[in-house]
PDB file of C-alpha atoms in Angstrom:
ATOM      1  CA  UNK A 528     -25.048  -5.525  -2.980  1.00 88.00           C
ATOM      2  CA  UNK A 529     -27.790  -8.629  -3.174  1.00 91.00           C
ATOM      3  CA  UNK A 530     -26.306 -10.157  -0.178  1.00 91.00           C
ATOM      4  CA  UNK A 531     -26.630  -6.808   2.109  1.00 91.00           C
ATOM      5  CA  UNK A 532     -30.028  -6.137   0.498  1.00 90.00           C
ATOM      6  CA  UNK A 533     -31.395  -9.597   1.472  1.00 91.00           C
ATOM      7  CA  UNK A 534     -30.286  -9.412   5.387  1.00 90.00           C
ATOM      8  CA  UNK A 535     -30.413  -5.283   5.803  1.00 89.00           C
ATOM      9  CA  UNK A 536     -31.995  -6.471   9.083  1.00 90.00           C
ATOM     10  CA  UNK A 537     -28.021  -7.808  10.221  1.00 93.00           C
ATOM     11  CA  UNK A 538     -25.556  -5.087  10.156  1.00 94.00           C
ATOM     12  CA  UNK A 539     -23.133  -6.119   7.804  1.00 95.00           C
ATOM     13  CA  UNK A 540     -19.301  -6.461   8.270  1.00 95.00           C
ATOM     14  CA  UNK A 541     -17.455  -5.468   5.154  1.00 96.00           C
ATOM     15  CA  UNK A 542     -13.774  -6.878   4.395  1.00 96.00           C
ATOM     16  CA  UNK A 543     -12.430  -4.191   2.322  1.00 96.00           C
ATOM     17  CA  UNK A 544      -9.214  -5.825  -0.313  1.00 96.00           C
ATOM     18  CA  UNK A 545      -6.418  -3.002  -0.073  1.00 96.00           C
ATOM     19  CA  UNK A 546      -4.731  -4.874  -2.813  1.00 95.00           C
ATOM     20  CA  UNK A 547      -5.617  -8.718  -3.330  1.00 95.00           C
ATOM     21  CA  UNK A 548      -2.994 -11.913  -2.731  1.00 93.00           C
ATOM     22  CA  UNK A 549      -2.776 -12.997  -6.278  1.00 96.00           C
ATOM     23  CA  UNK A 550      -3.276  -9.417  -8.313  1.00 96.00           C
ATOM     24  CA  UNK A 551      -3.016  -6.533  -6.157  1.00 95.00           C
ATOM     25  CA  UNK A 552      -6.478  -4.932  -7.028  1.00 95.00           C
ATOM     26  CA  UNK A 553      -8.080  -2.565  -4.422  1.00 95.00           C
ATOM     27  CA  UNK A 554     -11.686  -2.006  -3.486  1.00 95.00           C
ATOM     28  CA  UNK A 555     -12.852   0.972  -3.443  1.00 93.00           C
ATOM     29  CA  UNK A 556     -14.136   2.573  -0.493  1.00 95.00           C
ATOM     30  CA  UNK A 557     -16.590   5.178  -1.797  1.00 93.00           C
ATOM     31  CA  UNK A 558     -18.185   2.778  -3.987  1.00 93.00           C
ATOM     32  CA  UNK A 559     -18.542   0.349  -1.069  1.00 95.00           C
ATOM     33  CA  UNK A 560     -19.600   3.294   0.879  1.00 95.00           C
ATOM     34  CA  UNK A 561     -22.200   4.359  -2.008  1.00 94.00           C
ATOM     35  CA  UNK A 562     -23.615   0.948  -2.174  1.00 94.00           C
ATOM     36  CA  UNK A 563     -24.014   1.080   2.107  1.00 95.00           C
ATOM     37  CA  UNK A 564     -26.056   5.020   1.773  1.00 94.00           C
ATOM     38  CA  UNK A 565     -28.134   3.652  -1.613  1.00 94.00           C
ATOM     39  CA  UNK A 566     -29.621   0.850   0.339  1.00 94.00           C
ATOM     40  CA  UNK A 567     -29.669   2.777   3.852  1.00 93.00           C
ATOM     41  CA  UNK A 568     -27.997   0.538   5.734  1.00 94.00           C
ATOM     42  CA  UNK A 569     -27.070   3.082   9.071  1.00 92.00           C
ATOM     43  CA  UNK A 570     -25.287  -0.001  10.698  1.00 93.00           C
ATOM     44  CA  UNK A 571     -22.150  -1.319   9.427  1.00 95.00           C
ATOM     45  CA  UNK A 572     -18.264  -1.984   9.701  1.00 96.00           C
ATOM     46  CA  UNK A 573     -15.730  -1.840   7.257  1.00 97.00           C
ATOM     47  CA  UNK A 574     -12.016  -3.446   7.522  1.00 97.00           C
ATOM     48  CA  UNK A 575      -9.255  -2.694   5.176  1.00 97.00           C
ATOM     49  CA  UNK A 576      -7.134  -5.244   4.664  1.00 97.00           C
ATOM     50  CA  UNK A 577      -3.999  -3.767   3.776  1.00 97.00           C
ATOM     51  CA  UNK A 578      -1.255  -6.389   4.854  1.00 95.00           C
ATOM     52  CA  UNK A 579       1.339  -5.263   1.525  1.00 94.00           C
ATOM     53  CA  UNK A 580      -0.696  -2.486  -0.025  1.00 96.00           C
ATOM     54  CA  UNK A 581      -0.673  -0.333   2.927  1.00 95.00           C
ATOM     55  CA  UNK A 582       2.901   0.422   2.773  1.00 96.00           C
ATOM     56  CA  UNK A 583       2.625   1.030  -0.744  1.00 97.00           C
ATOM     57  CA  UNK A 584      -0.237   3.551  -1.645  1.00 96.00           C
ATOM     58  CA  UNK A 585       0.480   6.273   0.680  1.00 95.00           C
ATOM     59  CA  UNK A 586       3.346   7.211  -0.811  1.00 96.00           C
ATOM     60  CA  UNK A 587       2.002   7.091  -4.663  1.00 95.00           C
ATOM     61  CA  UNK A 588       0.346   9.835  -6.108  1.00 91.00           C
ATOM     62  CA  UNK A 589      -3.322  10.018  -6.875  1.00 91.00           C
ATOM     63  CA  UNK A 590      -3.580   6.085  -5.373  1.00 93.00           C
ATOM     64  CA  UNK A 591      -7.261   4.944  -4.186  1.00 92.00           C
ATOM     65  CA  UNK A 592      -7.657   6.128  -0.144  1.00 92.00           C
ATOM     66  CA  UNK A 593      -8.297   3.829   2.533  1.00 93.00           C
ATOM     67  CA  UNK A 594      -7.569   5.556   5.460  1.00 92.00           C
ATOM     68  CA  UNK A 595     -10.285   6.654   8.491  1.00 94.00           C
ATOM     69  CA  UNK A 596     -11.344   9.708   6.463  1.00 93.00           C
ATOM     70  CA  UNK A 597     -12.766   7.175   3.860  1.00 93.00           C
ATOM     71  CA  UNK A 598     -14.918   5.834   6.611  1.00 92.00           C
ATOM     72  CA  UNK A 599     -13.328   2.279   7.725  1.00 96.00           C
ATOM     73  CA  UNK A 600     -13.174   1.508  10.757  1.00 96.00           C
ATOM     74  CA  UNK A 601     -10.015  -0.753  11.070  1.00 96.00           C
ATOM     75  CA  UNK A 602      -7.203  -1.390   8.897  1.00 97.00           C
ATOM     76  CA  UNK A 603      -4.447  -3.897   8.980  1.00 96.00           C
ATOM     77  CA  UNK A 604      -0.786  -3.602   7.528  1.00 96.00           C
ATOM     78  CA  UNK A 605       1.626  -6.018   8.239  1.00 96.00           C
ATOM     79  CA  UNK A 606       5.197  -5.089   9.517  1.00 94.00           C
ATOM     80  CA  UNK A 607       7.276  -8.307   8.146  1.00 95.00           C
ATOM     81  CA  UNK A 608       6.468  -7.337   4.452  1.00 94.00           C
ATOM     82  CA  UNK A 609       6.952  -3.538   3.409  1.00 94.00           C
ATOM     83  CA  UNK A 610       8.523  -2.578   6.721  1.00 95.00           C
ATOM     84  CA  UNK A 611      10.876  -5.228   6.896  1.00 93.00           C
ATOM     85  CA  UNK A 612       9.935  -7.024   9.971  1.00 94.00           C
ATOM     86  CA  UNK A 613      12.383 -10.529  10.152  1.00 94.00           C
ATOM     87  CA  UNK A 614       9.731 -12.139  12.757  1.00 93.00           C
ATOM     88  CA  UNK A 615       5.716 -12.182  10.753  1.00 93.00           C
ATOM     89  CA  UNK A 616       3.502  -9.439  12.850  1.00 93.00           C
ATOM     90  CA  UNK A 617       1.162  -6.722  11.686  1.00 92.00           C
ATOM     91  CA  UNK A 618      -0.285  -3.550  13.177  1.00 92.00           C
ATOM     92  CA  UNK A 619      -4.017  -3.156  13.445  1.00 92.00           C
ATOM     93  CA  UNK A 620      -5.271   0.447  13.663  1.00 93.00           C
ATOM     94  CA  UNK A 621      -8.931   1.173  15.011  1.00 93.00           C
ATOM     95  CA  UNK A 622     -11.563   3.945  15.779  1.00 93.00           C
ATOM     96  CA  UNK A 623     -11.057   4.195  19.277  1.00 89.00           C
ATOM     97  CA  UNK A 624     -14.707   3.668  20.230  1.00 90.00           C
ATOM     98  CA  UNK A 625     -13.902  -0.071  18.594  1.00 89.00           C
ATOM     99  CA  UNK A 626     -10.839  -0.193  20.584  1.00 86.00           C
ATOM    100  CA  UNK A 627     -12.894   0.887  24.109  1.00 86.00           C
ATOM    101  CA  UNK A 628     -15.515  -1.741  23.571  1.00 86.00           C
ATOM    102  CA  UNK A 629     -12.857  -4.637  24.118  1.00 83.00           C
ATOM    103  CA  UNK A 630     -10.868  -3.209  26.583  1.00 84.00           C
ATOM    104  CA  UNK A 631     -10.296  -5.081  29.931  1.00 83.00           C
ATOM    105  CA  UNK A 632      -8.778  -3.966  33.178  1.00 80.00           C
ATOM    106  CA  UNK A 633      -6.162  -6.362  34.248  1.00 79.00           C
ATOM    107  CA  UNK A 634      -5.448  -5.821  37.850  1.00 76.00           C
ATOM    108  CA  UNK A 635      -2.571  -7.286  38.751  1.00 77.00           C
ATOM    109  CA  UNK A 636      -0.697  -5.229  35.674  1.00 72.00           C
ATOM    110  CA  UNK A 637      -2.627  -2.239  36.799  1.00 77.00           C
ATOM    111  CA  UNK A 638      -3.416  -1.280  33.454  1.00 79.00           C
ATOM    112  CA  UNK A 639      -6.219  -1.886  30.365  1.00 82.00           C
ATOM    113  CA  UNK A 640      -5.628  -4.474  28.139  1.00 83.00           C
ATOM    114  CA  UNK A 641      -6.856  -3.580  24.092  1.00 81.00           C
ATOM    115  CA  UNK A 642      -5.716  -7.209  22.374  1.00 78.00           C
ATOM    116  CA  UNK A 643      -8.122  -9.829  21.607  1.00 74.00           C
ATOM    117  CA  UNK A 644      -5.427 -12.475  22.846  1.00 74.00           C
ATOM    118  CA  UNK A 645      -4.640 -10.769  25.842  1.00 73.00           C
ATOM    119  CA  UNK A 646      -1.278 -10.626  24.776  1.00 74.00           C
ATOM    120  CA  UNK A 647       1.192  -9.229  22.617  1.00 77.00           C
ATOM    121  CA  UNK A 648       4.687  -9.921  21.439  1.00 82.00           C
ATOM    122  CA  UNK A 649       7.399  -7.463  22.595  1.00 85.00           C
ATOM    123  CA  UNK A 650       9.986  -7.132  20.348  1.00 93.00           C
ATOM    124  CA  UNK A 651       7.833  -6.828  16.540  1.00 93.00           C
ATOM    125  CA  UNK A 652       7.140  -3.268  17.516  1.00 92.00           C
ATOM    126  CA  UNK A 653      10.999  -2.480  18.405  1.00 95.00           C
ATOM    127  CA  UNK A 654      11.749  -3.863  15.375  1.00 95.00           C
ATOM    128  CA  UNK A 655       8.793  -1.495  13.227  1.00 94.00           C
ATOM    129  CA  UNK A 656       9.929   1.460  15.698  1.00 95.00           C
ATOM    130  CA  UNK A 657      13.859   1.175  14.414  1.00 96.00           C
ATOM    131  CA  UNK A 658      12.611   1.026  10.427  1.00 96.00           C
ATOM    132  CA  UNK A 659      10.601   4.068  10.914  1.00 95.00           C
ATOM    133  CA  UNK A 660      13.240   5.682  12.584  1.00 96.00           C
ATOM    134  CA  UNK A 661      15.845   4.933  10.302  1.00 96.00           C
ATOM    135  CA  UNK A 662      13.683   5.235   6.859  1.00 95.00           C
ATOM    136  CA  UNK A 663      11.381   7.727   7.817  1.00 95.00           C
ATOM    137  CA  UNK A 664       8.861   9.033   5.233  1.00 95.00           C
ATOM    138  CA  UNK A 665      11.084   9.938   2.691  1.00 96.00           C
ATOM    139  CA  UNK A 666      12.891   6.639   3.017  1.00 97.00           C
ATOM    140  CA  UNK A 667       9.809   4.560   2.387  1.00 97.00           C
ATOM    141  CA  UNK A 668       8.454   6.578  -0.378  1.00 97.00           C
ATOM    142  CA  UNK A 669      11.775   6.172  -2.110  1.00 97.00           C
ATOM    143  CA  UNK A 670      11.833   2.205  -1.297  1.00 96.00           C
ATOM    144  CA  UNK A 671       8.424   1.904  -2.318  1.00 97.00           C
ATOM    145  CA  UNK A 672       9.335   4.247  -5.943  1.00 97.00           C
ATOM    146  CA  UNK A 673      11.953   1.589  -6.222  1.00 97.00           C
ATOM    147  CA  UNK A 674      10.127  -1.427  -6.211  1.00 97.00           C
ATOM    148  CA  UNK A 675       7.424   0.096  -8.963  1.00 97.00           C
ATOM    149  CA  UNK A 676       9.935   1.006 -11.230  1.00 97.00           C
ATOM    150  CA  UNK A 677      11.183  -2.938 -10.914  1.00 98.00           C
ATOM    151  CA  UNK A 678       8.027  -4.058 -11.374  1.00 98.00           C
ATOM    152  CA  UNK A 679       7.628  -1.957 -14.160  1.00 98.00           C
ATOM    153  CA  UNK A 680      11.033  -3.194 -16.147  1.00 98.00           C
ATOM    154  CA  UNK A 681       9.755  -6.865 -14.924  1.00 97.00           C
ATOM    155  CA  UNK A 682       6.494  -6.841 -16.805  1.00 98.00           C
ATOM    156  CA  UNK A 683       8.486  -5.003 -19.865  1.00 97.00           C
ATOM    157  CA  UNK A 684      10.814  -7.895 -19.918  1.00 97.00           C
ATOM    158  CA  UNK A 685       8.327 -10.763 -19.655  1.00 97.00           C
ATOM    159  CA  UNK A 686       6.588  -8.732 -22.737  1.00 97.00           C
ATOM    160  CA  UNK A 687       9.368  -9.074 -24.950  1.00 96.00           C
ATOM    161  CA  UNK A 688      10.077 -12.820 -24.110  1.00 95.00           C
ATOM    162  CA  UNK A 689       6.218 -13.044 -25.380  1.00 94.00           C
ATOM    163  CA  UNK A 690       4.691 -13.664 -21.372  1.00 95.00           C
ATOM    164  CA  UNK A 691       2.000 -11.451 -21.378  1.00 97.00           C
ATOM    165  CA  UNK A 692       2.457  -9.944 -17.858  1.00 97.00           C
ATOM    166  CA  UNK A 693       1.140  -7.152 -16.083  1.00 98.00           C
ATOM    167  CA  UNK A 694       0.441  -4.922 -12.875  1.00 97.00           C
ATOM    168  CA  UNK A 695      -2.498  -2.795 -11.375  1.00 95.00           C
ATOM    169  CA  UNK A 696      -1.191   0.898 -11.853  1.00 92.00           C
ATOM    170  CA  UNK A 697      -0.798   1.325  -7.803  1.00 94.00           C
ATOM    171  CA  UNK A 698       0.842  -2.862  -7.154  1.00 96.00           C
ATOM    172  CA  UNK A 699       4.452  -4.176  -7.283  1.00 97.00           C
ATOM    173  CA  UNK A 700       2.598  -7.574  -8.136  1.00 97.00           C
ATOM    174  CA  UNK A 701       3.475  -8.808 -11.210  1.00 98.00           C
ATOM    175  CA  UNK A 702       0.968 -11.167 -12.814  1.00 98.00           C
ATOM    176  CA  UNK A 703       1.441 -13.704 -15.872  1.00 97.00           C
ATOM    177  CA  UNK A 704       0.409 -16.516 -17.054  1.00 96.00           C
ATOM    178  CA  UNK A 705       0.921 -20.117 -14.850  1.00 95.00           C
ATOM    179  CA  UNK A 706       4.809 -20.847 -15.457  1.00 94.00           C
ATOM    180  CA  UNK A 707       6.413 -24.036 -16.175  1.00 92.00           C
ATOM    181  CA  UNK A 708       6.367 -26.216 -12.879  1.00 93.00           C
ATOM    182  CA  UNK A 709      10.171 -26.147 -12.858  1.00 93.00           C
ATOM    183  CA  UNK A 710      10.201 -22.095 -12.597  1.00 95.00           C
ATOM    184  CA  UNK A 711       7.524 -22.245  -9.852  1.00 95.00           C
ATOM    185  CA  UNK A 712       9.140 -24.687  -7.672  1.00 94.00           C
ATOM    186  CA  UNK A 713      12.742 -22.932  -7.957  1.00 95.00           C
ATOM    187  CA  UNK A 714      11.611 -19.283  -7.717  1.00 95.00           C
ATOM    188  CA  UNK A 715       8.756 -20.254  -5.541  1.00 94.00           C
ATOM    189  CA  UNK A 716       6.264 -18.295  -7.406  1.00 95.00           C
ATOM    190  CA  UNK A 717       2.652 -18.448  -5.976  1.00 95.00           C
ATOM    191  CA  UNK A 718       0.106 -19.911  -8.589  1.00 95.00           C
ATOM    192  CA  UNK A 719      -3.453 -20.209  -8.449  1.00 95.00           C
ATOM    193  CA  UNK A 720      -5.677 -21.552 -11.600  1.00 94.00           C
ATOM    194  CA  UNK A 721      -4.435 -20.226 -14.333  1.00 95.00           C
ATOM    195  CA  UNK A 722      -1.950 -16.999 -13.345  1.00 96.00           C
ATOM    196  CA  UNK A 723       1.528 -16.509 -11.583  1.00 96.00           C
ATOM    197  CA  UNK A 724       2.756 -13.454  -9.754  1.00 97.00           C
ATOM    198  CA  UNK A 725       5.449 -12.416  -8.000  1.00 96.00           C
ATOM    199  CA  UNK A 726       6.242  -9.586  -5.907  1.00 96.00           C
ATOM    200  CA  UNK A 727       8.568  -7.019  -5.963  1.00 97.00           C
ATOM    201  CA  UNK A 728       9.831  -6.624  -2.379  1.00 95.00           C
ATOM    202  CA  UNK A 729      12.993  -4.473  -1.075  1.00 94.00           C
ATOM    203  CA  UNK A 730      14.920  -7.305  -1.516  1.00 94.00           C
ATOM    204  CA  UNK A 731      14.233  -7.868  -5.229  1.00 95.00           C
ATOM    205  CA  UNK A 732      17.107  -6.886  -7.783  1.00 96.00           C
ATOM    206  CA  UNK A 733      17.800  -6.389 -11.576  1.00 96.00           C
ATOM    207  CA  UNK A 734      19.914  -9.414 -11.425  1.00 97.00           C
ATOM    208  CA  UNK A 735      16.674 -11.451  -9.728  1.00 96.00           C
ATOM    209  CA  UNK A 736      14.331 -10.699 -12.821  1.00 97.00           C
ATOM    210  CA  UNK A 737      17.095 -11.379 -15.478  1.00 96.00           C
ATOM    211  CA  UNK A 738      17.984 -14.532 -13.783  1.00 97.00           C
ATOM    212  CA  UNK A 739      14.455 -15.494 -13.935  1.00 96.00           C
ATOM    213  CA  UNK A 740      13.872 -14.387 -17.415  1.00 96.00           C
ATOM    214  CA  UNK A 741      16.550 -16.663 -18.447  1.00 95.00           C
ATOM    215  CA  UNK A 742      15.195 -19.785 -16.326  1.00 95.00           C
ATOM    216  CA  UNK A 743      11.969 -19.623 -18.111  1.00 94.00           C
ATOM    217  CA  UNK A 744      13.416 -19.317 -21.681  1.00 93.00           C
ATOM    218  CA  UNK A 745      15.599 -22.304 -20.830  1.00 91.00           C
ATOM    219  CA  UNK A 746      12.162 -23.951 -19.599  1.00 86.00           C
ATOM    220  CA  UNK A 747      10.163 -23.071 -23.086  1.00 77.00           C
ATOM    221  CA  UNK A 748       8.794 -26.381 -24.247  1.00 57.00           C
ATOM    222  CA  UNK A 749       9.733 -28.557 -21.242  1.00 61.00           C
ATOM    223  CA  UNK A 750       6.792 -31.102 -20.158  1.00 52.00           C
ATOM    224  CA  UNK A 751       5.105 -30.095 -16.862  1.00 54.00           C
TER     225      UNK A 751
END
């Protein structure tokens, strides 16, 4: 709010967290937006940056919106994570007036060009095309109702072992306390300062959390 207030001259551009790396928290929109009308700022962009999260919240109930009706003007999801993408790419959906002001006729494909790069890789969106085809809605909503309920027994089962973990109500990030080095390096857990997390992904089991339940109690006391 300070920062925007100083240089209300310069239209700000507003990087909107649609669930954060290490915790999974999401900004909120309206307030953002409130903030933007309370110090009349007309000029502005806002990108949601929903690389995990935006596979996730659409299909819980009464989660925080991000779409275009919000007011954004961009949003990114990635397609290797939630989707199920094997090669890294992402999908990056703008207002089309956005869009219009970068495209480029290229003549000699006889077409526009809408990438920054000028270029595009051709067989990521095959791969998103076939899991929306096969999953569909329903599909998702069910794999994503999956995951929360694993997260959930995860962060009852690192309670009882005495790890104080935890989740935001609309994340499959589990966070806890910074693990024994030993843990980390096997499970490759990501760490930063003084918290762990890991995320519950289609590919998470059961078997995965009690395995690494049991890894940590056999680490209790070990020197880092």
């Amino acid at each position: 709010r300070e920062t925007i207030r100083i240089y209300r001259d310069v239209p700000p551009i507003i990087i909107a967290n649609i669930g954060t790396t290490m915790k999974g928290a999401v900004d909120e929109i309206n307030r953002i937006k409130g903030i933007l009308k309370e110090l009349s700022i007309p000029n502005y962009y806002i990108h949601g940056d929903a690389a995990l999260s935006g596979m996730i919240l659409p299909f819980l109930q009464q989660a925080p919106a991000f779409d275009f009706s919000t007011g954004v003007d961009s949003i990114a999801i990635s397609g290797h994570k939630m989707i199920g993408s094997p090669i890294p790419c992402g999908v990056v959906l703008s207002k089309r007036a956005h869009v219009e002001r970068i495209a480029r006729l290229v003549e000699y494909v006889g077409s526009r060009d809408t990438t920054i790069s000028g270029s595009r890789n051709g067989v990521t969106p095959l791969f998103m095309w076939y899991a929306f085809k096969t999953k569909g809605h329903d599909g998702f909503r069910e794999l994503v109702q999956s995951c929360i309920q694993l997260a959930d027994f995860a962060v009852q089962a690192l309670n009882e072992i005495g790890i104080l973990a935890w989740r935001h109500p609309y994340s499959t990030t589990v966070v806890m306390p910074r693990l024994n080095l030993t843990v980390v390096k096997k499970w490759q857990l990501a760490i930063y300062k003084d918290i762990s997390h890991m995320i519950i992904m289609p590919n998470v089991n059961r078997q995965h959390i009690e395995s690494l339940l049991k890894d940590i109690q056999d680490s209790d006391g070990e020197e880092e």
